[in-house]
PDB file of N, CA and C in Angstrom:
ATOM      1  N   MET C 759     -71.444-174.853 -32.587  1.00  0.00           N
ATOM      2  CA  MET C 759     -70.451-174.001 -33.213  1.00  0.00           C
ATOM      3  C   MET C 759     -70.007-174.598 -34.553  1.00  0.00           C
ATOM      4  N   THR C 760     -69.832-175.923 -34.580  1.00  0.00           N
ATOM      5  CA  THR C 760     -69.407-176.584 -35.809  1.00  0.00           C
ATOM      6  C   THR C 760     -70.490-176.467 -36.877  1.00  0.00           C
ATOM      7  N   ALA C 761     -71.734-176.559 -36.470  1.00  0.00           N
ATOM      8  CA  ALA C 761     -72.843-176.441 -37.424  1.00  0.00           C
ATOM      9  C   ALA C 761     -72.887-175.032 -38.026  1.00  0.00           C
ATOM     10  N   LEU C 762     -72.600-174.018 -37.202  1.00  0.00           N
ATOM     11  CA  LEU C 762     -72.586-172.648 -37.696  1.00  0.00           C
ATOM     12  C   LEU C 762     -71.452-172.449 -38.703  1.00  0.00           C
ATOM     13  N   ALA C 763     -70.261-172.974 -38.386  1.00  0.00           N
ATOM     14  CA  ALA C 763     -69.129-172.870 -39.310  1.00  0.00           C
ATOM     15  C   ALA C 763     -69.425-173.593 -40.620  1.00  0.00           C
ATOM     16  N   LEU C 764     -70.066-174.745 -40.536  1.00  0.00           N
ATOM     17  CA  LEU C 764     -70.435-175.501 -41.731  1.00  0.00           C
ATOM     18  C   LEU C 764     -71.455-174.724 -42.565  1.00  0.00           C
ATOM     19  N   ALA C 765     -72.434-174.124 -41.918  1.00  0.00           N
ATOM     20  CA  ALA C 765     -73.453-173.345 -42.632  1.00  0.00           C
ATOM     21  C   ALA C 765     -72.842-172.118 -43.307  1.00  0.00           C
ATOM     22  N   VAL C 766     -71.926-171.442 -42.606  1.00  0.00           N
ATOM     23  CA  VAL C 766     -71.256-170.272 -43.186  1.00  0.00           C
ATOM     24  C   VAL C 766     -70.390-170.695 -44.370  1.00  0.00           C
ATOM     25  N   SER C 767     -69.698-171.813 -44.233  1.00  0.00           N
ATOM     26  CA  SER C 767     -68.859-172.312 -45.332  1.00  0.00           C
ATOM     27  C   SER C 767     -69.701-172.674 -46.559  1.00  0.00           C
ATOM     28  N   LEU C 768     -70.828-173.336 -46.316  1.00  0.00           N
ATOM     29  CA  LEU C 768     -71.701-173.688 -47.431  1.00  0.00           C
ATOM     30  C   LEU C 768     -72.281-172.445 -48.103  1.00  0.00           C
ATOM     31  N   ALA C 769     -72.676-171.466 -47.307  1.00  0.00           N
ATOM     32  CA  ALA C 769     -73.224-170.230 -47.867  1.00  0.00           C
ATOM     33  C   ALA C 769     -72.162-169.475 -48.662  1.00  0.00           C
ATOM     34  N   ALA C 770     -70.945-169.409 -48.132  1.00  0.00           N
ATOM     35  CA  ALA C 770     -69.856-168.722 -48.844  1.00  0.00           C
ATOM     36  C   ALA C 770     -69.530-169.449 -50.150  1.00  0.00           C
ATOM     37  N   GLY C 771     -69.498-170.770 -50.107  1.00  0.00           N
ATOM     38  CA  GLY C 771     -69.241-171.538 -51.323  1.00  0.00           C
ATOM     39  C   GLY C 771     -70.330-171.338 -52.358  1.00  0.00           C
ATOM     40  N   TYR C 772     -71.572-171.296 -51.907  1.00  0.00           N
ATOM     41  CA  TYR C 772     -72.687-171.063 -52.822  1.00  0.00           C
ATOM     42  C   TYR C 772     -72.579-169.680 -53.462  1.00  0.00           C
ATOM     43  N   LEU C 773     -72.312-168.661 -52.626  1.00  0.00           N
ATOM     44  CA  LEU C 773     -72.204-167.304 -53.157  1.00  0.00           C
ATOM     45  C   LEU C 773     -71.029-167.153 -54.112  1.00  0.00           C
ATOM     46  N   LEU C 774     -69.901-167.767 -53.786  1.00  0.00           N
ATOM     47  CA  LEU C 774     -68.753-167.705 -54.698  1.00  0.00           C
ATOM     48  C   LEU C 774     -69.053-168.454 -56.000  1.00  0.00           C
ATOM     49  N   GLY C 775     -69.800-169.544 -55.901  1.00  0.00           N
ATOM     50  CA  GLY C 775     -70.188-170.270 -57.108  1.00  0.00           C
ATOM     51  C   GLY C 775     -71.109-169.457 -57.995  1.00  0.00           C
ATOM     52  N   ARG C 776     -71.979-168.673 -57.379  1.00  0.00           N
ATOM     53  CA  ARG C 776     -72.881-167.827 -58.149  1.00  0.00           C
ATOM     54  C   ARG C 776     -72.155-166.624 -58.736  1.00  0.00           C
ATOM     55  N   TRP C 777     -71.225-166.088 -57.962  1.00  0.00           N
ATOM     56  CA  TRP C 777     -70.509-164.886 -58.383  1.00  0.00           C
ATOM     57  C   TRP C 777     -69.416-165.219 -59.383  1.00  0.00           C
ATOM     58  N   ARG C 778     -68.779-166.374 -59.271  1.00  0.00           N
ATOM     59  CA  ARG C 778     -67.706-166.868 -60.159  1.00  0.00           C
ATOM     60  C   ARG C 778     -66.571-165.857 -60.336  1.00  0.00           C
ATOM     61  N   PRO C 779     -65.900-165.505 -59.248  1.00  0.00           N
ATOM     62  CA  PRO C 779     -64.845-164.484 -59.362  1.00  0.00           C
ATOM     63  C   PRO C 779     -63.682-164.940 -60.242  1.00  0.00           C
ATOM     64  N   TRP C 780     -63.352-166.219 -60.222  1.00  0.00           N
ATOM     65  CA  TRP C 780     -62.232-166.716 -61.024  1.00  0.00           C
ATOM     66  C   TRP C 780     -62.543-166.564 -62.513  1.00  0.00           C
ATOM     67  N   GLN C 781     -63.768-166.911 -62.897  1.00  0.00           N
ATOM     68  CA  GLN C 781     -64.161-166.791 -64.302  1.00  0.00           C
ATOM     69  C   GLN C 781     -64.237-165.322 -64.719  1.00  0.00           C
ATOM     70  N   ARG C 782     -64.750-164.483 -63.847  1.00  0.00           N
ATOM     71  CA  ARG C 782     -64.823-163.053 -64.167  1.00  0.00           C
ATOM     72  C   ARG C 782     -63.432-162.449 -64.320  1.00  0.00           C
ATOM     73  N   LEU C 783     -62.499-162.859 -63.464  1.00  0.00           N
ATOM     74  CA  LEU C 783     -61.127-162.369 -63.583  1.00  0.00           C
ATOM     75  C   LEU C 783     -60.510-162.836 -64.901  1.00  0.00           C
ATOM     76  N   GLY C 784     -60.762-164.080 -65.268  1.00  0.00           N
ATOM     77  CA  GLY C 784     -60.239-164.595 -66.532  1.00  0.00           C
ATOM     78  C   GLY C 784     -60.819-163.878 -67.731  1.00  0.00           C
ATOM     79  N   ASN C 785     -62.127-163.624 -67.710  1.00  0.00           N
ATOM     80  CA  ASN C 785     -62.752-162.896 -68.819  1.00  0.00           C
ATOM     81  C   ASN C 785     -62.205-161.477 -68.927  1.00  0.00           C
ATOM     82  N   TRP C 786     -62.019-160.841 -67.779  1.00  0.00           N
ATOM     83  CA  TRP C 786     -61.477-159.489 -67.783  1.00  0.00           C
ATOM     84  C   TRP C 786     -60.058-159.475 -68.351  1.00  0.00           C
ATOM     85  N   ALA C 787     -59.233-160.406 -67.903  1.00  0.00           N
ATOM     86  CA  ALA C 787     -57.852-160.448 -68.381  1.00  0.00           C
ATOM     87  C   ALA C 787     -57.801-160.762 -69.875  1.00  0.00           C
ATOM     88  N   ALA C 788     -58.644-161.686 -70.341  1.00  0.00           N
ATOM     89  CA  ALA C 788     -58.663-162.013 -71.769  1.00  0.00           C
ATOM     90  C   ALA C 788     -59.098-160.809 -72.593  1.00  0.00           C
ATOM     91  N   ASP C 789     -60.085-160.075 -72.111  1.00  0.00           N
ATOM     92  CA  ASP C 789     -60.515-158.873 -72.830  1.00  0.00           C
ATOM     93  C   ASP C 789     -59.411-157.826 -72.863  1.00  0.00           C
ATOM     94  N   GLN C 790     -58.703-157.669 -71.755  1.00  0.00           N
ATOM     95  CA  GLN C 790     -57.636-156.681 -71.710  1.00  0.00           C
ATOM     96  C   GLN C 790     -56.495-157.043 -72.652  1.00  0.00           C
ATOM     97  N   VAL C 791     -56.175-158.338 -72.729  1.00  0.00           N
ATOM     98  CA  VAL C 791     -55.076-158.769 -73.598  1.00  0.00           C
ATOM     99  C   VAL C 791     -55.517-158.720 -75.057  1.00  0.00           C
ATOM    100  N   ARG C 792     -56.753-159.152 -75.332  1.00  0.00           N
ATOM    101  CA  ARG C 792     -57.235-159.228 -76.717  1.00  0.00           C
ATOM    102  C   ARG C 792     -57.399-157.849 -77.335  1.00  0.00           C
ATOM    103  N   PHE C 793     -58.008-156.931 -76.608  1.00  0.00           N
ATOM    104  CA  PHE C 793     -58.279-155.610 -77.150  1.00  0.00           C
ATOM    105  C   PHE C 793     -57.319-154.623 -76.500  1.00  0.00           C
ATOM    106  N   THR C 794     -56.167-154.449 -77.126  1.00  0.00           N
ATOM    107  CA  THR C 794     -55.170-153.562 -76.534  1.00  0.00           C
ATOM    108  C   THR C 794     -55.721-152.158 -76.491  1.00  0.00           C
ATOM    109  N   GLY C 795     -55.870-151.679 -75.316  1.00  0.00           N
ATOM    110  CA  GLY C 795     -56.410-150.342 -75.124  1.00  0.00           C
ATOM    111  C   GLY C 795     -55.746-149.714 -73.923  1.00  0.00           C
ATOM    112  N   ALA C 796     -56.528-149.488 -72.894  1.00  0.00           N
ATOM    113  CA  ALA C 796     -56.032-148.791 -71.709  1.00  0.00           C
ATOM    114  C   ALA C 796     -54.960-149.594 -70.972  1.00  0.00           C
ATOM    115  N   TRP C 797     -55.029-150.924 -71.052  1.00  0.00           N
ATOM    116  CA  TRP C 797     -54.045-151.708 -70.306  1.00  0.00           C
ATOM    117  C   TRP C 797     -52.655-151.515 -70.881  1.00  0.00           C
ATOM    118  N   ALA C 798     -52.541-151.278 -72.176  1.00  0.00           N
ATOM    119  CA  ALA C 798     -51.230-151.066 -72.785  1.00  0.00           C
ATOM    120  C   ALA C 798     -50.663-149.701 -72.397  1.00  0.00           C
ATOM    121  N   ARG C 799     -51.538-148.762 -72.125  1.00  0.00           N
ATOM    122  CA  ARG C 799     -51.096-147.426 -71.724  1.00  0.00           C
ATOM    123  C   ARG C 799     -51.014-147.281 -70.210  1.00  0.00           C
ATOM    124  N   GLY C 800     -51.362-148.346 -69.477  1.00  0.00           N
ATOM    125  CA  GLY C 800     -51.448-148.248 -68.030  1.00  0.00           C
ATOM    126  C   GLY C 800     -50.131-148.382 -67.293  1.00  0.00           C
ATOM    127  N   GLY C 801     -49.069-148.604 -67.980  1.00  0.00           N
ATOM    128  CA  GLY C 801     -47.775-148.747 -67.325  1.00  0.00           C
ATOM    129  C   GLY C 801     -47.406-150.203 -67.115  1.00  0.00           C
ATOM    130  N   ARG C 802     -46.175-150.417 -66.723  1.00  0.00           N
ATOM    131  CA  ARG C 802     -45.665-151.795 -66.583  1.00  0.00           C
ATOM    132  C   ARG C 802     -46.341-152.565 -65.459  1.00  0.00           C
ATOM    133  N   GLY C 803     -46.679-151.884 -64.389  1.00  0.00           N
ATOM    134  CA  GLY C 803     -47.341-152.562 -63.270  1.00  0.00           C
ATOM    135  C   GLY C 803     -48.698-153.119 -63.675  1.00  0.00           C
ATOM    136  N   ARG C 804     -49.482-152.316 -64.374  1.00  0.00           N
ATOM    137  CA  ARG C 804     -50.796-152.783 -64.838  1.00  0.00           C
ATOM    138  C   ARG C 804     -50.640-153.897 -65.865  1.00  0.00           C
ATOM    139  N   GLN C 805     -49.693-153.761 -66.791  1.00  0.00           N
ATOM    140  CA  GLN C 805     -49.462-154.808 -67.786  1.00  0.00           C
ATOM    141  C   GLN C 805     -49.069-156.116 -67.113  1.00  0.00           C
ATOM    142  N   ALA C 806     -48.205-156.032 -66.118  1.00  0.00           N
ATOM    143  CA  ALA C 806     -47.779-157.243 -65.409  1.00  0.00           C
ATOM    144  C   ALA C 806     -48.960-157.889 -64.677  1.00  0.00           C
ATOM    145  N   ALA C 807     -49.814-157.078 -64.077  1.00  0.00           N
ATOM    146  CA  ALA C 807     -50.987-157.620 -63.373  1.00  0.00           C
ATOM    147  C   ALA C 807     -51.951-158.288 -64.349  1.00  0.00           C
ATOM    148  N   VAL C 808     -52.165-157.683 -65.503  1.00  0.00           N
ATOM    149  CA  VAL C 808     -53.075-158.262 -66.498  1.00  0.00           C
ATOM    150  C   VAL C 808     -52.513-159.570 -67.031  1.00  0.00           C
ATOM    151  N   VAL C 809     -51.246-159.577 -67.363  1.00  0.00           N
ATOM    152  CA  VAL C 809     -50.632-160.798 -67.896  1.00  0.00           C
ATOM    153  C   VAL C 809     -50.617-161.896 -66.832  1.00  0.00           C
ATOM    154  N   LEU C 810     -50.313-161.560 -65.603  1.00  0.00           N
ATOM    155  CA  LEU C 810     -50.319-162.551 -64.525  1.00  0.00           C
ATOM    156  C   LEU C 810     -51.727-163.117 -64.323  1.00  0.00           C
ATOM    157  N   ALA C 811     -52.737-162.262 -64.340  1.00  0.00           N
ATOM    158  CA  ALA C 811     -54.113-162.738 -64.199  1.00  0.00           C
ATOM    159  C   ALA C 811     -54.485-163.654 -65.360  1.00  0.00           C
ATOM    160  N   HIS C 812     -54.047-163.319 -66.556  1.00  0.00           N
ATOM    161  CA  HIS C 812     -54.354-164.159 -67.723  1.00  0.00           C
ATOM    162  C   HIS C 812     -53.643-165.505 -67.625  1.00  0.00           C
ATOM    163  N   VAL C 813     -52.388-165.492 -67.197  1.00  0.00           N
ATOM    164  CA  VAL C 813     -51.636-166.745 -67.068  1.00  0.00           C
ATOM    165  C   VAL C 813     -52.259-167.641 -65.995  1.00  0.00           C
ATOM    166  N   LEU C 814     -52.716-167.055 -64.895  1.00  0.00           N
ATOM    167  CA  LEU C 814     -53.308-167.849 -63.818  1.00  0.00           C
ATOM    168  C   LEU C 814     -54.679-168.400 -64.181  1.00  0.00           C
ATOM    169  N   THR C 815     -55.475-167.636 -64.933  1.00  0.00           N
ATOM    170  CA  THR C 815     -56.834-168.063 -65.234  1.00  0.00           C
ATOM    171  C   THR C 815     -56.956-168.865 -66.521  1.00  0.00           C
ATOM    172  N   ALA C 816     -56.036-168.702 -67.452  1.00  0.00           N
ATOM    173  CA  ALA C 816     -56.085-169.434 -68.726  1.00  0.00           C
ATOM    174  C   ALA C 816     -54.678-169.864 -69.123  1.00  0.00           C
ATOM    175  N   PRO C 817     -54.105-170.850 -68.419  1.00  0.00           N
ATOM    176  CA  PRO C 817     -52.708-171.202 -68.692  1.00  0.00           C
ATOM    177  C   PRO C 817     -52.482-171.784 -70.090  1.00  0.00           C
ATOM    178  N   ARG C 818     -53.414-172.592 -70.587  1.00  0.00           N
ATOM    179  CA  ARG C 818     -53.214-173.179 -71.922  1.00  0.00           C
ATOM    180  C   ARG C 818     -53.264-172.124 -73.016  1.00  0.00           C
ATOM    181  N   THR C 819     -54.197-171.207 -72.894  1.00  0.00           N
ATOM    182  CA  THR C 819     -54.292-170.130 -73.875  1.00  0.00           C
ATOM    183  C   THR C 819     -53.056-169.243 -73.816  1.00  0.00           C
ATOM    184  N   SER C 820     -52.595-168.947 -72.607  1.00  0.00           N
ATOM    185  CA  SER C 820     -51.397-168.118 -72.459  1.00  0.00           C
ATOM    186  C   SER C 820     -50.182-168.808 -73.068  1.00  0.00           C
ATOM    187  N   ARG C 821     -50.064-170.108 -72.852  1.00  0.00           N
ATOM    188  CA  ARG C 821     -48.946-170.860 -73.420  1.00  0.00           C
ATOM    189  C   ARG C 821     -49.008-170.842 -74.946  1.00  0.00           C
ATOM    190  N   ARG C 822     -50.219-171.002 -75.508  1.00  0.00           N
ATOM    191  CA  ARG C 822     -50.362-170.983 -76.965  1.00  0.00           C
ATOM    192  C   ARG C 822     -50.006-169.609 -77.521  1.00  0.00           C
ATOM    193  N   ILE C 823     -50.413-168.554 -76.835  1.00  0.00           N
ATOM    194  CA  ILE C 823     -50.089-167.200 -77.283  1.00  0.00           C
ATOM    195  C   ILE C 823     -48.585-166.974 -77.259  1.00  0.00           C
ATOM    196  N   MET C 824     -47.931-167.440 -76.201  1.00  0.00           N
ATOM    197  CA  MET C 824     -46.487-167.236 -76.087  1.00  0.00           C
ATOM    198  C   MET C 824     -45.707-168.032 -77.135  1.00  0.00           C
ATOM    199  N   ARG C 825     -46.222-169.180 -77.537  1.00  0.00           N
ATOM    200  CA  ARG C 825     -45.521-170.016 -78.516  1.00  0.00           C
ATOM    201  C   ARG C 825     -45.741-169.569 -79.952  1.00  0.00           C
ATOM    202  N   THR C 826     -46.777-168.792 -80.203  1.00  0.00           N
ATOM    203  CA  THR C 826     -47.076-168.340 -81.558  1.00  0.00           C
ATOM    204  C   THR C 826     -46.053-167.307 -81.989  1.00  0.00           C
ATOM    205  N   THR C 827     -45.536-167.490 -83.197  1.00  0.00           N
ATOM    206  CA  THR C 827     -44.559-166.533 -83.708  1.00  0.00           C
ATOM    207  C   THR C 827     -45.254-165.238 -84.110  1.00  0.00           C
ATOM    208  N   ALA C 828     -44.477-164.211 -84.225  1.00  0.00           N
ATOM    209  CA  ALA C 828     -45.034-162.911 -84.607  1.00  0.00           C
ATOM    210  C   ALA C 828     -45.584-162.998 -86.024  1.00  0.00           C
ATOM    211  N   ALA C 829     -46.644-162.273 -86.258  1.00  0.00           N
ATOM    212  CA  ALA C 829     -47.276-162.295 -87.574  1.00  0.00           C
ATOM    213  C   ALA C 829     -46.367-161.629 -88.606  1.00  0.00           C
ATOM    214  N   ALA C 830     -46.344-162.229 -89.776  1.00  0.00           N
ATOM    215  CA  ALA C 830     -45.556-161.654 -90.861  1.00  0.00           C
ATOM    216  C   ALA C 830     -46.265-160.405 -91.379  1.00  0.00           C
ATOM    217  N   ALA C 831     -45.565-159.667 -92.200  1.00  0.00           N
ATOM    218  CA  ALA C 831     -46.157-158.467 -92.782  1.00  0.00           C
ATOM    219  C   ALA C 831     -47.357-158.860 -93.636  1.00  0.00           C
ATOM    220  N   PRO C 832     -48.408-158.078 -93.603  1.00  0.00           N
ATOM    221  CA  PRO C 832     -49.582-158.430 -94.407  1.00  0.00           C
ATOM    222  C   PRO C 832     -49.236-158.406 -95.890  1.00  0.00           C
ATOM    223  N   PRO C 833     -49.887-159.256 -96.675  1.00  0.00           N
ATOM    224  CA  PRO C 833     -49.585-159.262 -98.102  1.00  0.00           C
ATOM    225  C   PRO C 833     -49.956-157.929 -98.742  1.00  0.00           C
ATOM    226  N   ALA C 834     -49.254-157.619 -99.793  1.00  0.00           N
ATOM    227  CA  ALA C 834     -49.503-156.362-100.487  1.00  0.00           C
ATOM    228  C   ALA C 834     -50.880-156.394-101.135  1.00  0.00           C
ATOM    229  N   ALA C 835     -51.455-155.246-101.301  1.00  0.00           N
ATOM    230  CA  ALA C 835     -52.766-155.160-101.936  1.00  0.00           C
ATOM    231  C   ALA C 835     -52.658-155.609-103.390  1.00  0.00           C
ATOM    232  N   PRO C 836     -53.680-156.292-103.900  1.00  0.00           N
ATOM    233  CA  PRO C 836     -53.611-156.731-105.293  1.00  0.00           C
ATOM    234  C   PRO C 836     -53.577-155.539-106.241  1.00  0.00           C
ATOM    235  N   VAL C 837     -52.872-155.739-107.326  1.00  0.00           N
ATOM    236  CA  VAL C 837     -52.757-154.685-108.321  1.00  0.00           C
ATOM    237  C   VAL C 837     -54.014-154.713-109.185  1.00  0.00           C
ATOM    238  N   ARG C 838     -54.616-153.591-109.364  1.00  0.00           N
ATOM    239  CA  ARG C 838     -55.840-153.497-110.169  1.00  0.00           C
ATOM    240  C   ARG C 838     -55.479-153.425-111.651  1.00  0.00           C
ATOM    241  N   ASP C 839     -56.193-154.207-112.446  1.00  0.00           N
ATOM    242  CA  ASP C 839     -55.988-154.216-113.885  1.00  0.00           C
ATOM    243  C   ASP C 839     -57.092-153.379-114.523  1.00  0.00           C
ATOM    244  N   PRO C 840     -56.735-152.269-115.180  1.00  0.00           N
ATOM    245  CA  PRO C 840     -57.781-151.430-115.761  1.00  0.00           C
ATOM    246  C   PRO C 840     -58.505-152.097-116.935  1.00  0.00           C
ATOM    247  N   ASP C 841     -57.912-153.109-117.562  1.00  0.00           N
ATOM    248  CA  ASP C 841     -58.523-153.770-118.715  1.00  0.00           C
ATOM    249  C   ASP C 841     -59.147-155.110-118.353  1.00  0.00           C
ATOM    250  N   TRP C 842     -59.582-155.285-117.119  1.00  0.00           N
ATOM    251  CA  TRP C 842     -60.098-156.586-116.712  1.00  0.00           C
ATOM    252  C   TRP C 842     -61.348-156.964-117.487  1.00  0.00           C
ATOM    253  N   ALA C 843     -62.172-156.012-117.843  1.00  0.00           N
ATOM    254  CA  ALA C 843     -63.426-156.326-118.541  1.00  0.00           C
ATOM    255  C   ALA C 843     -63.169-156.849-119.947  1.00  0.00           C
ATOM    256  N   THR C 844     -62.115-156.371-120.596  1.00  0.00           N
ATOM    257  CA  THR C 844     -61.837-156.830-121.965  1.00  0.00           C
ATOM    258  C   THR C 844     -61.152-158.185-121.981  1.00  0.00           C
ATOM    259  N   ARG C 845     -60.542-158.592-120.868  1.00  0.00           N
ATOM    260  CA  ARG C 845     -59.803-159.854-120.831  1.00  0.00           C
ATOM    261  C   ARG C 845     -60.605-161.014-120.259  1.00  0.00           C
ATOM    262  N   ARG C 846     -61.762-160.732-119.689  1.00  0.00           N
ATOM    263  CA  ARG C 846     -62.515-161.815-119.066  1.00  0.00           C
ATOM    264  C   ARG C 846     -63.228-162.662-120.109  1.00  0.00           C
ATOM    265  N   THR C 847     -63.535-163.885-119.748  1.00  0.00           N
ATOM    266  CA  THR C 847     -64.222-164.804-120.644  1.00  0.00           C
ATOM    267  C   THR C 847     -65.688-164.398-120.730  1.00  0.00           C
ATOM    268  N   PRO C 848     -66.218-164.240-121.952  1.00  0.00           N
ATOM    269  CA  PRO C 848     -67.630-163.849-122.057  1.00  0.00           C
ATOM    270  C   PRO C 848     -68.545-164.976-121.592  1.00  0.00           C
ATOM    271  N   THR C 849     -69.647-164.609-120.971  1.00  0.00           N
ATOM    272  CA  THR C 849     -70.632-165.580-120.524  1.00  0.00           C
ATOM    273  C   THR C 849     -71.805-165.571-121.484  1.00  0.00           C
ATOM    274  N   ARG C 850     -72.749-166.467-121.265  1.00  0.00           N
ATOM    275  CA  ARG C 850     -73.911-166.545-122.161  1.00  0.00           C
ATOM    276  C   ARG C 850     -74.751-165.280-122.085  1.00  0.00           C
ATOM    277  N   THR C 851     -74.840-164.688-120.902  1.00  0.00           N
ATOM    278  CA  THR C 851     -75.654-163.471-120.788  1.00  0.00           C
ATOM    279  C   THR C 851     -74.995-162.302-121.504  1.00  0.00           C
ATOM    280  N   ASP C 852     -73.661-162.326-121.646  1.00  0.00           N
ATOM    281  CA  ASP C 852     -72.972-161.265-122.379  1.00  0.00           C
ATOM    282  C   ASP C 852     -73.277-161.346-123.865  1.00  0.00           C
ATOM    283  N   GLN C 853     -73.635-162.514-124.340  1.00  0.00           N
ATOM    284  CA  GLN C 853     -73.886-162.704-125.766  1.00  0.00           C
ATOM    285  C   GLN C 853     -75.357-162.522-126.099  1.00  0.00           C
ATOM    286  N   GLY C 854     -76.184-162.124-125.142  1.00  0.00           N
ATOM    287  CA  GLY C 854     -77.567-161.848-125.396  1.00  0.00           C
ATOM    288  C   GLY C 854     -78.493-163.035-125.238  1.00  0.00           C
ATOM    289  N   GLU C 855     -77.994-164.189-124.828  1.00  0.00           N
ATOM    290  CA  GLU C 855     -78.837-165.361-124.649  1.00  0.00           C
ATOM    291  C   GLU C 855     -79.533-165.285-123.292  1.00  0.00           C
ATOM    292  N   PRO C 856     -80.767-165.768-123.190  1.00  0.00           N
ATOM    293  CA  PRO C 856     -81.445-165.765-121.888  1.00  0.00           C
ATOM    294  C   PRO C 856     -80.820-166.791-120.957  1.00  0.00           C
ATOM    295  N   THR C 857     -80.955-166.557-119.675  1.00  0.00           N
ATOM    296  CA  THR C 857     -80.383-167.489-118.699  1.00  0.00           C
ATOM    297  C   THR C 857     -81.291-168.623-118.418  1.00  0.00           C
TER     298      THR C 857
END
């Protein structure tokens, strides 16, 4: 009986090692958090489950995300200068010399 229990335990451990449910859960949670899509629209229960799965499978990453401050407003687009061609420094090719 003990040999059978040992064989079943070894087989289950092997199958779980091949299947890697913990890693798959972590990858799923990271994808859900990274790419806000259906999980954000899924309601508070789904959001809580995703965040809990992410915290359990990747605690260091979750801690780093929580400690990061909110992103500032993106910088304004650069102002285009319509006279940029007349103000630039001429190069040798502009003066007709071969390169």
